[in-house]
Tab-separated table of C-alpha atoms in Angstrom:
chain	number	residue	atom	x	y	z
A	1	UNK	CA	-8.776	-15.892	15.054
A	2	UNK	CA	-10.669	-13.044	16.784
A	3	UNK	CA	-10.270	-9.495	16.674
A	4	UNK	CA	-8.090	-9.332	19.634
A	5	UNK	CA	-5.794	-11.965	18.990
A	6	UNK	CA	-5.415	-10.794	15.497
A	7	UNK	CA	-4.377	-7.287	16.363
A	8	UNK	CA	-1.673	-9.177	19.539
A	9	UNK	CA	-0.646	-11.132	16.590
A	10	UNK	CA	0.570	-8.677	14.208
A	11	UNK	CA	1.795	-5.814	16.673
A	12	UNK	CA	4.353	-8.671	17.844
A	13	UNK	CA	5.145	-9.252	14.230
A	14	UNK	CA	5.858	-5.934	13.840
A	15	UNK	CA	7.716	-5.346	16.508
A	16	UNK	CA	9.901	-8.122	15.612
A	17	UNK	CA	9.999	-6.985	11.849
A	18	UNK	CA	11.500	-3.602	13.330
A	19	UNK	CA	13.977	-5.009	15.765
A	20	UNK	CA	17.535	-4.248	14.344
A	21	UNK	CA	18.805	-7.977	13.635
A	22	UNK	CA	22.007	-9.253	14.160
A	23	UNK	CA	23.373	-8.884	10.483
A	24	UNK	CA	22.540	-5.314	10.845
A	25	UNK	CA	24.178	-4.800	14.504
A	26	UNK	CA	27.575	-6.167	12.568
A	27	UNK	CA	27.140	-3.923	9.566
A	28	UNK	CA	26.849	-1.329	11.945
A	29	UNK	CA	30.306	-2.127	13.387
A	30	UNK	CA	31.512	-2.448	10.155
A	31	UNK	CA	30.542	0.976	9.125
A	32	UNK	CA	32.044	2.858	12.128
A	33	UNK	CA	35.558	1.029	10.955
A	34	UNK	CA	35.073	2.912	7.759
A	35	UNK	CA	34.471	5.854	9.247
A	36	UNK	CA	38.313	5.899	10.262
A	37	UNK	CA	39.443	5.460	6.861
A	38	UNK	CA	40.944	8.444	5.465
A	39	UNK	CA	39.478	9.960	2.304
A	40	UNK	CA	40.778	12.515	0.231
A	41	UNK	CA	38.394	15.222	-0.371
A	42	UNK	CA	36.391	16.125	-3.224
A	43	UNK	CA	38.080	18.131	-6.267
A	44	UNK	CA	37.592	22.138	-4.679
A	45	UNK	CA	34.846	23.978	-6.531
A	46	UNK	CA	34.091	27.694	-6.638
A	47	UNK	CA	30.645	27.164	-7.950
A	48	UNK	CA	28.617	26.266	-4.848
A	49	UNK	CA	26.972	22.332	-6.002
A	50	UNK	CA	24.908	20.252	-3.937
A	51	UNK	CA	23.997	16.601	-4.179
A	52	UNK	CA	20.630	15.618	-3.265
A	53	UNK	CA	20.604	12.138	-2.779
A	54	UNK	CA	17.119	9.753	-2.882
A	55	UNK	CA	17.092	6.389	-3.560
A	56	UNK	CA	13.222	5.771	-3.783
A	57	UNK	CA	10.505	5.541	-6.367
A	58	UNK	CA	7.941	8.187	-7.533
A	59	UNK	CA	5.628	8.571	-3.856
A	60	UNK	CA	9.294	9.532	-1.971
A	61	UNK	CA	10.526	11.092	-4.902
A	62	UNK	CA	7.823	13.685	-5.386
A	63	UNK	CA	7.586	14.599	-1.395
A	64	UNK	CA	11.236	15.677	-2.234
A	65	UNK	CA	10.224	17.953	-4.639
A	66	UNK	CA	9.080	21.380	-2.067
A	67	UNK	CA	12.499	21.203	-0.618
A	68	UNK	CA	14.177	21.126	-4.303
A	69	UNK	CA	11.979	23.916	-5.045
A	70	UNK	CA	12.973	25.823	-1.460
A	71	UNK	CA	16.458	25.485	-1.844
A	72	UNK	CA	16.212	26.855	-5.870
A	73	UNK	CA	14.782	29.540	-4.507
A	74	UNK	CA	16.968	30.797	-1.728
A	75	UNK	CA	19.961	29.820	-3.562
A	76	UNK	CA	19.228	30.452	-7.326
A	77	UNK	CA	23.177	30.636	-8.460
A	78	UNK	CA	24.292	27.327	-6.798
A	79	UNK	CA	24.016	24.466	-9.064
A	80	UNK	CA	21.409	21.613	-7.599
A	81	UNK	CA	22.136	17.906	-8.604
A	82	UNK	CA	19.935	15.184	-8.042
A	83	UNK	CA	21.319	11.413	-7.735
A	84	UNK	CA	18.517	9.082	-7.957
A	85	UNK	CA	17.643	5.341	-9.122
A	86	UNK	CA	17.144	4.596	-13.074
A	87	UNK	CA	13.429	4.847	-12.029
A	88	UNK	CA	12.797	7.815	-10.764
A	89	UNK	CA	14.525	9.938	-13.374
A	90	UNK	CA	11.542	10.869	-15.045
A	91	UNK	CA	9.812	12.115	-12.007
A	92	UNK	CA	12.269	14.899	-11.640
A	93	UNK	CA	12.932	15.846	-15.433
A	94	UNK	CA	10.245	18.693	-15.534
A	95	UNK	CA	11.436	20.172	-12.316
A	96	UNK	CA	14.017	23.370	-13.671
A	97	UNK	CA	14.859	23.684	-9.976
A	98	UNK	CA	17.642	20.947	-10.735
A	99	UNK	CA	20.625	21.599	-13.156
A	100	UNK	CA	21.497	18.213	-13.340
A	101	UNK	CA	19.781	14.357	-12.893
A	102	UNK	CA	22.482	11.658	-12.217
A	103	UNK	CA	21.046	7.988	-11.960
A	104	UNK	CA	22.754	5.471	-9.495
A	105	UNK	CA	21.130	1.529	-9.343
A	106	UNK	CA	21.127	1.906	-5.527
A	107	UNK	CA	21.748	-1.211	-3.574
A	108	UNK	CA	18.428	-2.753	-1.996
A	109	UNK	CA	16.200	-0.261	-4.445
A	110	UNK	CA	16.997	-1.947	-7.743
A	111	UNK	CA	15.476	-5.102	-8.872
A	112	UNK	CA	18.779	-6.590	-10.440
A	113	UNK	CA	19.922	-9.171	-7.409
A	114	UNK	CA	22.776	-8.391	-5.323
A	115	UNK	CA	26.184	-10.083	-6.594
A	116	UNK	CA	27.424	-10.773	-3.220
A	117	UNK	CA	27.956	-9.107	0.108
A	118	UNK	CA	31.068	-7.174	-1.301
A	119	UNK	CA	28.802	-5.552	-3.732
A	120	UNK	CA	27.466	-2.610	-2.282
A	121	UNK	CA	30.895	-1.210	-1.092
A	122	UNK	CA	32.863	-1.641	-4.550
A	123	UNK	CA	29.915	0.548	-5.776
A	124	UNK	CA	29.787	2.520	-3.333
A	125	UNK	CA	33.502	2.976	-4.137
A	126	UNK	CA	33.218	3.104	-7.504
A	127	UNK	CA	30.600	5.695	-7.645
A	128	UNK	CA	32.281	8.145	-4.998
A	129	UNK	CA	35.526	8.193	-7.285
A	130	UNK	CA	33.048	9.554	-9.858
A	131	UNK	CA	31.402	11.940	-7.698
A	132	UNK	CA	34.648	13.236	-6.157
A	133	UNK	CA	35.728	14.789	-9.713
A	134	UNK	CA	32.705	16.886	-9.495
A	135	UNK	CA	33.383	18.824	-6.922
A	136	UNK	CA	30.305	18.838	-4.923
A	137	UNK	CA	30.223	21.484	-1.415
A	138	UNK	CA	27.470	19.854	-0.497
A	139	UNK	CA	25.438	16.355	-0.081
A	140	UNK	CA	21.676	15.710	1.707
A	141	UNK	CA	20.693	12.497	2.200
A	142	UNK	CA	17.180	12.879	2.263
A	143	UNK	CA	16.030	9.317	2.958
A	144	UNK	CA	16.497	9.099	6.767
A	145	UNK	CA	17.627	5.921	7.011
A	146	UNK	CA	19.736	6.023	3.882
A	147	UNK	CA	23.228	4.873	5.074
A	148	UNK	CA	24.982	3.593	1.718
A	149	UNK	CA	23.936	7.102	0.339
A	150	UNK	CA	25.668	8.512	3.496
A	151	UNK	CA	28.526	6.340	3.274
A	152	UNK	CA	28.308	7.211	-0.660
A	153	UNK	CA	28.720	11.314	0.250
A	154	UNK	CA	32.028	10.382	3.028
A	155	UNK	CA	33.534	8.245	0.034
A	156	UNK	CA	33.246	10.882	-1.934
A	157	UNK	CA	35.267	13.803	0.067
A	158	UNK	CA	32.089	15.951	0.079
A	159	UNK	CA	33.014	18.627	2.834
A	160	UNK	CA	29.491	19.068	4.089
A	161	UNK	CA	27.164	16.166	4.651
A	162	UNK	CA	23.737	16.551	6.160
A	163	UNK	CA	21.158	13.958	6.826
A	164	UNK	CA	19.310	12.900	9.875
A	165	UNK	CA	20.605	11.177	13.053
A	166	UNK	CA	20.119	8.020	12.707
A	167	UNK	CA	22.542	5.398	14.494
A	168	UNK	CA	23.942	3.584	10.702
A	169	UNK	CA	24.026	7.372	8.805
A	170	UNK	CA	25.334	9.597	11.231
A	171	UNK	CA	28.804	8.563	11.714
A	172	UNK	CA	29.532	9.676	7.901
A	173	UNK	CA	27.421	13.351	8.703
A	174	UNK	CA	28.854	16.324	9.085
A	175	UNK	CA	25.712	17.741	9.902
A	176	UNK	CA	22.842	15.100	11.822
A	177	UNK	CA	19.056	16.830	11.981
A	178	UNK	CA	17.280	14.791	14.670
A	179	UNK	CA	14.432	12.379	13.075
A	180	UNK	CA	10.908	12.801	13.759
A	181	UNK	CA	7.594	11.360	12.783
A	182	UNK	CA	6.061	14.367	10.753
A	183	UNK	CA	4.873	14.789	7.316
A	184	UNK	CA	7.595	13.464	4.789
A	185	UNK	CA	7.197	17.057	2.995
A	186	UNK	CA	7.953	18.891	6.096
A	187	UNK	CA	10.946	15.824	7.338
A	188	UNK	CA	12.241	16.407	4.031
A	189	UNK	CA	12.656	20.626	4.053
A	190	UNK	CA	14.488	19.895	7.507
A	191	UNK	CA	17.264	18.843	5.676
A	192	UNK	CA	17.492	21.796	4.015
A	193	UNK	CA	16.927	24.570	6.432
A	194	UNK	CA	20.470	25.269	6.856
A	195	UNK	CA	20.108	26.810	3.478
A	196	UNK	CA	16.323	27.870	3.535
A	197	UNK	CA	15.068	28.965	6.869
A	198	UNK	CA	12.325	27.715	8.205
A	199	UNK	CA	9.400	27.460	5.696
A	200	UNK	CA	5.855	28.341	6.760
A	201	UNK	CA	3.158	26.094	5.657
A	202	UNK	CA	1.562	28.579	2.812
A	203	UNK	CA	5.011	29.151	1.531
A	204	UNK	CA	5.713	25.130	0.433
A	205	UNK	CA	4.955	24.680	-2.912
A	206	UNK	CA	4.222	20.938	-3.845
A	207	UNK	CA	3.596	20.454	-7.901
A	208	UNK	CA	4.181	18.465	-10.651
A	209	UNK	CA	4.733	20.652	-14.317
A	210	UNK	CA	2.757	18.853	-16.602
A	211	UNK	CA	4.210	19.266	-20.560
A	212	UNK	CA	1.967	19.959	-23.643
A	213	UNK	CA	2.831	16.947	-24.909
A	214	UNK	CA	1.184	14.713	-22.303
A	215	UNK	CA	-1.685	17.085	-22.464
A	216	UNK	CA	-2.311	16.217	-25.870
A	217	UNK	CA	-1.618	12.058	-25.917
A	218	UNK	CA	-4.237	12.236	-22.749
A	219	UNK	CA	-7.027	14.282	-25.040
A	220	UNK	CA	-6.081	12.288	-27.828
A	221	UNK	CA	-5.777	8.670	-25.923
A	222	UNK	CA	-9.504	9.575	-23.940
A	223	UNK	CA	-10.854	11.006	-27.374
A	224	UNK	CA	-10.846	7.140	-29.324
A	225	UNK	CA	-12.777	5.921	-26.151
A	226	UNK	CA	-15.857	8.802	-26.426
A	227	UNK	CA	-14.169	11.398	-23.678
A	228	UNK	CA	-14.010	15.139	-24.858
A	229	UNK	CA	-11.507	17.420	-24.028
A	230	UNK	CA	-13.350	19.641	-21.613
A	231	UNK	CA	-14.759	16.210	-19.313
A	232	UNK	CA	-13.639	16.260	-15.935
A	233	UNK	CA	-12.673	12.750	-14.967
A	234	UNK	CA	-13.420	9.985	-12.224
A	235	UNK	CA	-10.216	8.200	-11.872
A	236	UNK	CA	-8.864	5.231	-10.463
A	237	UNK	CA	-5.785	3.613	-9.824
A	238	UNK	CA	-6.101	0.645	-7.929
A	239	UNK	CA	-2.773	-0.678	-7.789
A	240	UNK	CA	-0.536	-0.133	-4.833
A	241	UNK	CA	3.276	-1.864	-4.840
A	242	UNK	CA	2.467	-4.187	-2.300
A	243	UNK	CA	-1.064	-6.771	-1.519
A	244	UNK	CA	-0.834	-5.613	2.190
A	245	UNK	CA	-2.210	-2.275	0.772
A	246	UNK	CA	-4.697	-3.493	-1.686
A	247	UNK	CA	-8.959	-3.419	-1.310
A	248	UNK	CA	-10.743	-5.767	-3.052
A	249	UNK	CA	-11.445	-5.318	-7.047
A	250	UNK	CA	-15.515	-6.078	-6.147
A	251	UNK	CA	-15.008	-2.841	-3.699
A	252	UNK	CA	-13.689	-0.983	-6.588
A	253	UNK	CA	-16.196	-2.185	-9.419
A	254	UNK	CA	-19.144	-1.321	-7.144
A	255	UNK	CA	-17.473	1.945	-6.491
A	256	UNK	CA	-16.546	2.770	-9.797
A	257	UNK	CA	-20.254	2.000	-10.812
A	258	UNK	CA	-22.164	4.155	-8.426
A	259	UNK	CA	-20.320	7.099	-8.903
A	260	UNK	CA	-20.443	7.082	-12.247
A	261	UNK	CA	-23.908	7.324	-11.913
A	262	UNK	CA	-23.821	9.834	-9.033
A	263	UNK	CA	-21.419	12.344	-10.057
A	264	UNK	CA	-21.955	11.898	-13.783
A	265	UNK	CA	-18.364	11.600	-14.958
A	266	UNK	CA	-16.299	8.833	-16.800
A	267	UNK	CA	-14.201	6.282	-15.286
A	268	UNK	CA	-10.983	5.834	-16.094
A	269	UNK	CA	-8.574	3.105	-14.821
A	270	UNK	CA	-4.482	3.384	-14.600
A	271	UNK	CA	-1.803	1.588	-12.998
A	272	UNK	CA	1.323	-0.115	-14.369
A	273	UNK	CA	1.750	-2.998	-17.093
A	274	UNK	CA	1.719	-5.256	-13.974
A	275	UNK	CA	-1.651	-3.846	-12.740
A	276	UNK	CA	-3.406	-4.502	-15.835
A	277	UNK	CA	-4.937	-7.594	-14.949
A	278	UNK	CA	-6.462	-6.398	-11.754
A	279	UNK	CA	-7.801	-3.587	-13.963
A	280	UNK	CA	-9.494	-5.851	-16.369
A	281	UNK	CA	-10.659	-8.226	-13.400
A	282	UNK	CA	-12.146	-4.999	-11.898
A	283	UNK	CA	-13.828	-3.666	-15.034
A	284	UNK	CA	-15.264	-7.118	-15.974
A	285	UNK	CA	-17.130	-6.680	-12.658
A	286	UNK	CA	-18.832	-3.242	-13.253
A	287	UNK	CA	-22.486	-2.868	-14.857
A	288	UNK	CA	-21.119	0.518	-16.558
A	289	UNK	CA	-18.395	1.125	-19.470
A	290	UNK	CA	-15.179	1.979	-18.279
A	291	UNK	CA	-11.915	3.502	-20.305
A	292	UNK	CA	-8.523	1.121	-19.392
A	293	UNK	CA	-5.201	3.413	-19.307
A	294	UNK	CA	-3.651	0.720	-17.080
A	295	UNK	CA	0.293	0.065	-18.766
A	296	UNK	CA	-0.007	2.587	-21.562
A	297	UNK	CA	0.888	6.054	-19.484
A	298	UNK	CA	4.181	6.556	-18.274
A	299	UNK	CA	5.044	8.913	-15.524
A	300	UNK	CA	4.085	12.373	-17.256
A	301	UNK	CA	1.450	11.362	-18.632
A	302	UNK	CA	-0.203	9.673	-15.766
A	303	UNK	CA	-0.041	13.202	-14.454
A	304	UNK	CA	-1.371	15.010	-17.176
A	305	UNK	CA	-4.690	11.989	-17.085
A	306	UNK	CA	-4.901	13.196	-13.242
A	307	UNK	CA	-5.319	16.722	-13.834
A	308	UNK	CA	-8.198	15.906	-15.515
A	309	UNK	CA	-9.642	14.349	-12.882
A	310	UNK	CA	-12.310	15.681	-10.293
A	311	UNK	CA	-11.004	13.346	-8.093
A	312	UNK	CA	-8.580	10.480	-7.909
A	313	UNK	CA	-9.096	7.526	-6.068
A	314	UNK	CA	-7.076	4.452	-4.637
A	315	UNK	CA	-4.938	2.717	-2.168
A	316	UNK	CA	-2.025	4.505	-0.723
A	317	UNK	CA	0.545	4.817	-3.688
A	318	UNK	CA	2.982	6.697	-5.679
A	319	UNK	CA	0.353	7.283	-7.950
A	320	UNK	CA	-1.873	8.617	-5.402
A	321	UNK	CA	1.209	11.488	-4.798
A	322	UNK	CA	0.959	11.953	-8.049
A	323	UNK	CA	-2.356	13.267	-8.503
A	324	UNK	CA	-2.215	15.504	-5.557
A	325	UNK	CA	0.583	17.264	-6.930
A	326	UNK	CA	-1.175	18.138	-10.214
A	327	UNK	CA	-4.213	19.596	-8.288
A	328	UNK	CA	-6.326	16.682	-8.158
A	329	UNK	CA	-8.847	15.928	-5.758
A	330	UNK	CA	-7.532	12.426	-4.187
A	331	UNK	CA	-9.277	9.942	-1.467
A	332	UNK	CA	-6.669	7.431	-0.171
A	333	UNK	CA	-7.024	4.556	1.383
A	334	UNK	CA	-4.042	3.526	4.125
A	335	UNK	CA	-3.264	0.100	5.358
A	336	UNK	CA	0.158	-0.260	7.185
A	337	UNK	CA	1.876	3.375	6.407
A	338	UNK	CA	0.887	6.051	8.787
A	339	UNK	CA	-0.534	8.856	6.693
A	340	UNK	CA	0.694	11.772	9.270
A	341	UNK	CA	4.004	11.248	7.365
A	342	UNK	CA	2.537	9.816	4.058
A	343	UNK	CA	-0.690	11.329	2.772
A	344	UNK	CA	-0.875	13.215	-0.317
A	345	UNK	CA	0.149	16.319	0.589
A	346	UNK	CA	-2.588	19.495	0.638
A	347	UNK	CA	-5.707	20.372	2.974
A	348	UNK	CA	-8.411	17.451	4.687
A	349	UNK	CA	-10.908	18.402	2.588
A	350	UNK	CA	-9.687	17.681	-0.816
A	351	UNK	CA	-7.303	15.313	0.138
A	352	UNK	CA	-9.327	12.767	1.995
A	353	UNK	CA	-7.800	9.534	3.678
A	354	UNK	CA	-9.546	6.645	4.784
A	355	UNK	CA	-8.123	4.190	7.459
A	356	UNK	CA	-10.089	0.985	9.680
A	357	UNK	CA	-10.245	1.269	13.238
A	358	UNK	CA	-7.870	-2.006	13.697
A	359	UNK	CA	-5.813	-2.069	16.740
A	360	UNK	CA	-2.311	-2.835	14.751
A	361	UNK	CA	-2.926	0.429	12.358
A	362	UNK	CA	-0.081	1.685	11.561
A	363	UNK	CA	2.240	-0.964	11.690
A	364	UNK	CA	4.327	0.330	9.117
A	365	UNK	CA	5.431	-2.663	7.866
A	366	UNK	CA	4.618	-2.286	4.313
A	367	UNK	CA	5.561	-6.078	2.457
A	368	UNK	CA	4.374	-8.723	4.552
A	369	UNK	CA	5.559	-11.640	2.426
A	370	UNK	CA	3.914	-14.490	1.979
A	371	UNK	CA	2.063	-14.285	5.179
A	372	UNK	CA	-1.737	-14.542	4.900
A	373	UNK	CA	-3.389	-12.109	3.931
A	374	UNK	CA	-6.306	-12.702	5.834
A	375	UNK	CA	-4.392	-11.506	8.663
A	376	UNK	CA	-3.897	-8.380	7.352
A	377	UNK	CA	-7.529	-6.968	6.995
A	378	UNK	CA	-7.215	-2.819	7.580
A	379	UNK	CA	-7.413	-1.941	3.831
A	380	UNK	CA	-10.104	-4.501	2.818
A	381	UNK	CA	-11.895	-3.588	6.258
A	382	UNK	CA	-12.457	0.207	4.676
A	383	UNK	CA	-16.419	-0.020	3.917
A	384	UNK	CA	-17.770	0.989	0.405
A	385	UNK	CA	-20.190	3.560	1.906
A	386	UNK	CA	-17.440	5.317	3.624
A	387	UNK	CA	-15.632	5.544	-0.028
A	388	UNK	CA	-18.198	6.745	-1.572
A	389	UNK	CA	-19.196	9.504	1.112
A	390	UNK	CA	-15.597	10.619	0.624
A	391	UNK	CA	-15.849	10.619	-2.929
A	392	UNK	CA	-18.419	12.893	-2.731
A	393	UNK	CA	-16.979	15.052	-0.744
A	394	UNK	CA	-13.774	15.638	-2.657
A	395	UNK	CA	-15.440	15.874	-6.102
A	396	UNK	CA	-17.459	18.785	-4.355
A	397	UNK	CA	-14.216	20.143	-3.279
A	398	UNK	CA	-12.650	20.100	-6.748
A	399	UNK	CA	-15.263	22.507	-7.901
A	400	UNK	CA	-15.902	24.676	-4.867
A	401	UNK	CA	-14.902	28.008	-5.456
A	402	UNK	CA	-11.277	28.765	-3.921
């Protein structure tokens, strides 16, 4: 298939993909007959308590975190609660910001298959029963699209409920913030203006603490493979949750290979239990010793191995979030997802990303199935020269002065 017909080919996928379908158009229905069910509000509270509510994994998760930390700060006597999956808790324990971390296996964001088409309601009712003894004042459902956490808040009886306008989660808003296609950092401290003001660029503060602790299994982990304390870091993490966003593991072992020789650091590989196949596969390639932290790091001490690094590199990720939020220098590469509302956050020239010039970029349809992947080139088509250039450049960022 040529260029041309490839790019015709998956724009009309996409477009397809993103076309409500039917199943959707009747839950839709279904949800605006809720809407006129009466619910009894939540338990009154003096104590001012707001639910954030985010259903996603560590990437989404941590571009919540600069509107957790605005909201401590202009209100810093209300009590903040965060309700998120099993698998994100750990991404928002070292935050103080938050007085409280409630986990909920959201529907369609946990891995444990769906019982039936009942399901997600009697949870949904279940849960707000809990939630209504609380006494929350407030709810934010930060994902925009998020209508069972919506539909969660209304169960609940929470008074005020703000999210953003979409057509399944505004009928259960009090409050609807109109959607747009910026930055998920700045989409994400809409939500909580009402509370904030508007926040100036220099005044969002994006970080991940990183605890003594992690520090010191990092040191000591890096230590049995020949890496001193002080050694700055080249580190990859090739893994991304989908193949659609993947580059090839030759790409990476040449990479990983020449910069080692260029920049004079050590290489060190992470990514999940999953991931460490590819890893191996990857290193088996290279001409140069590499260190393997791929399935032995969970999520604070993954961040604590990034802030060692001079610069981070790999496919747009979690991960990749991750390292920009401990200070790292990171060069992404993006497939599908449009990095004006997904890079890792921070300035162009230490956090680089690298796109093709394919006509169906950004598609934003991130799990392509079982469809070819031949047909899905825009990662893969990212040259290793332009990689390495970027490298470069980052790892010269990382220890410019200011």
């Amino acid at each position: 298939m040529d260029r041309e017909a490839l790019v015709l080919r998956n724009r009309t996928l996409a477009q397809a993909f993103h076309a409500t379908p039917f199943k959707h158009r009747a839950r839709r229905l279904l949800l605006q007959s809720v809407k006129s069910l009466p619910v009894r509000r939540s338990q009154p509270s003096r104590t001012e308590r707001i639910l954030l509510i985010r259903p996603d994994h560590l990437g989404d998760v941590l571009l919540t975190t600069p509107a957790i930390h605005a909201l401590r700060t202009a209100h810093p006597q209300a009590e903040i609660h965060a309700l998120v999956g099993p698998w994100s808790a750990a991404v928002l324990a070292p935050y103080d910001e938050l007085d409280a971390i409630i986990t909920l296996p959201f529907p369609g964001f946990s891995r444990t298959p769906k019982r039936g088409l009942r399901s997600p309601y009697e949870l949904a009712w279940r849960s707000a029963r809990q939630l209504r003894q609380v006494g929350y004042t407030s709810a934010v459902i930060l994902r925009p699209d998020h209508w069972w956490g919506a539909l969660l808040a209304y169960l609940a009886g929470i008074p005020q409920r703000v999210g953003f306008n979409l057509p399944d989660v505004v009928p259960f808003l009090t409050q609807a913030i109109s959607d747009e296609p910026i930055h998920n950092v700045r989409r994400n401290l809409r939500l909580v203006e009402g509370w904030t003001g508007q926040i100036a660029s220099e005044g969002i503060v994006y970080r991940f603490p990183v605890g003594e602790a992690d520090r010191a299994f990092v040191d000591s982990y890096l230590s049995e493979w020949g890496i001193a304390p002080d050694q700055r870091l080249l580190c990859i993490h090739p893994g991304s949750g989908t193949w659609a966003k993947r580059w090839d593991e030759s790409s990476w072992a040449r990479v990983a290979d020449t910069l080692t020789e260029q920049l004079g650091l050590p290489v060190v590989f992470s990514g999940g239990d999953h991931e460490l196949p590819m890893v191996r596969s990857i290193v088996e390639q290279m001409k140069t010793p590499a260190c393997v932290m791929a399935g032995d790091t969970q999520v604070g001490q993954l961040a604590a191995l990034f802030a060692r690094g001079q610069v981070v590199l790999g496919p747009d990720s979690g991960p990749m979030h991750l390292a920009a939020a401990v200070g790292a220098a990171t060069v992404t590469l993006f497939g599908p997802a449009d990095p004006a509302e997904f890079a890792p956050w921070g300035t162009r020239d230490r956090h680089i990303v690298l796109t093709s010039d394919i006509g169906c970029r950004p598609c934003n349809v991130i799990d392509w199935g079982g469809d070819d992947p031949a047909y899905h080139p825009c990662v893969r088509e990212i040259p290793i020269s332009r990689v390495l250039e970027a490298a470069r450049r980052a790892a010269q960022a990382s220890v410019s002065p200011g």
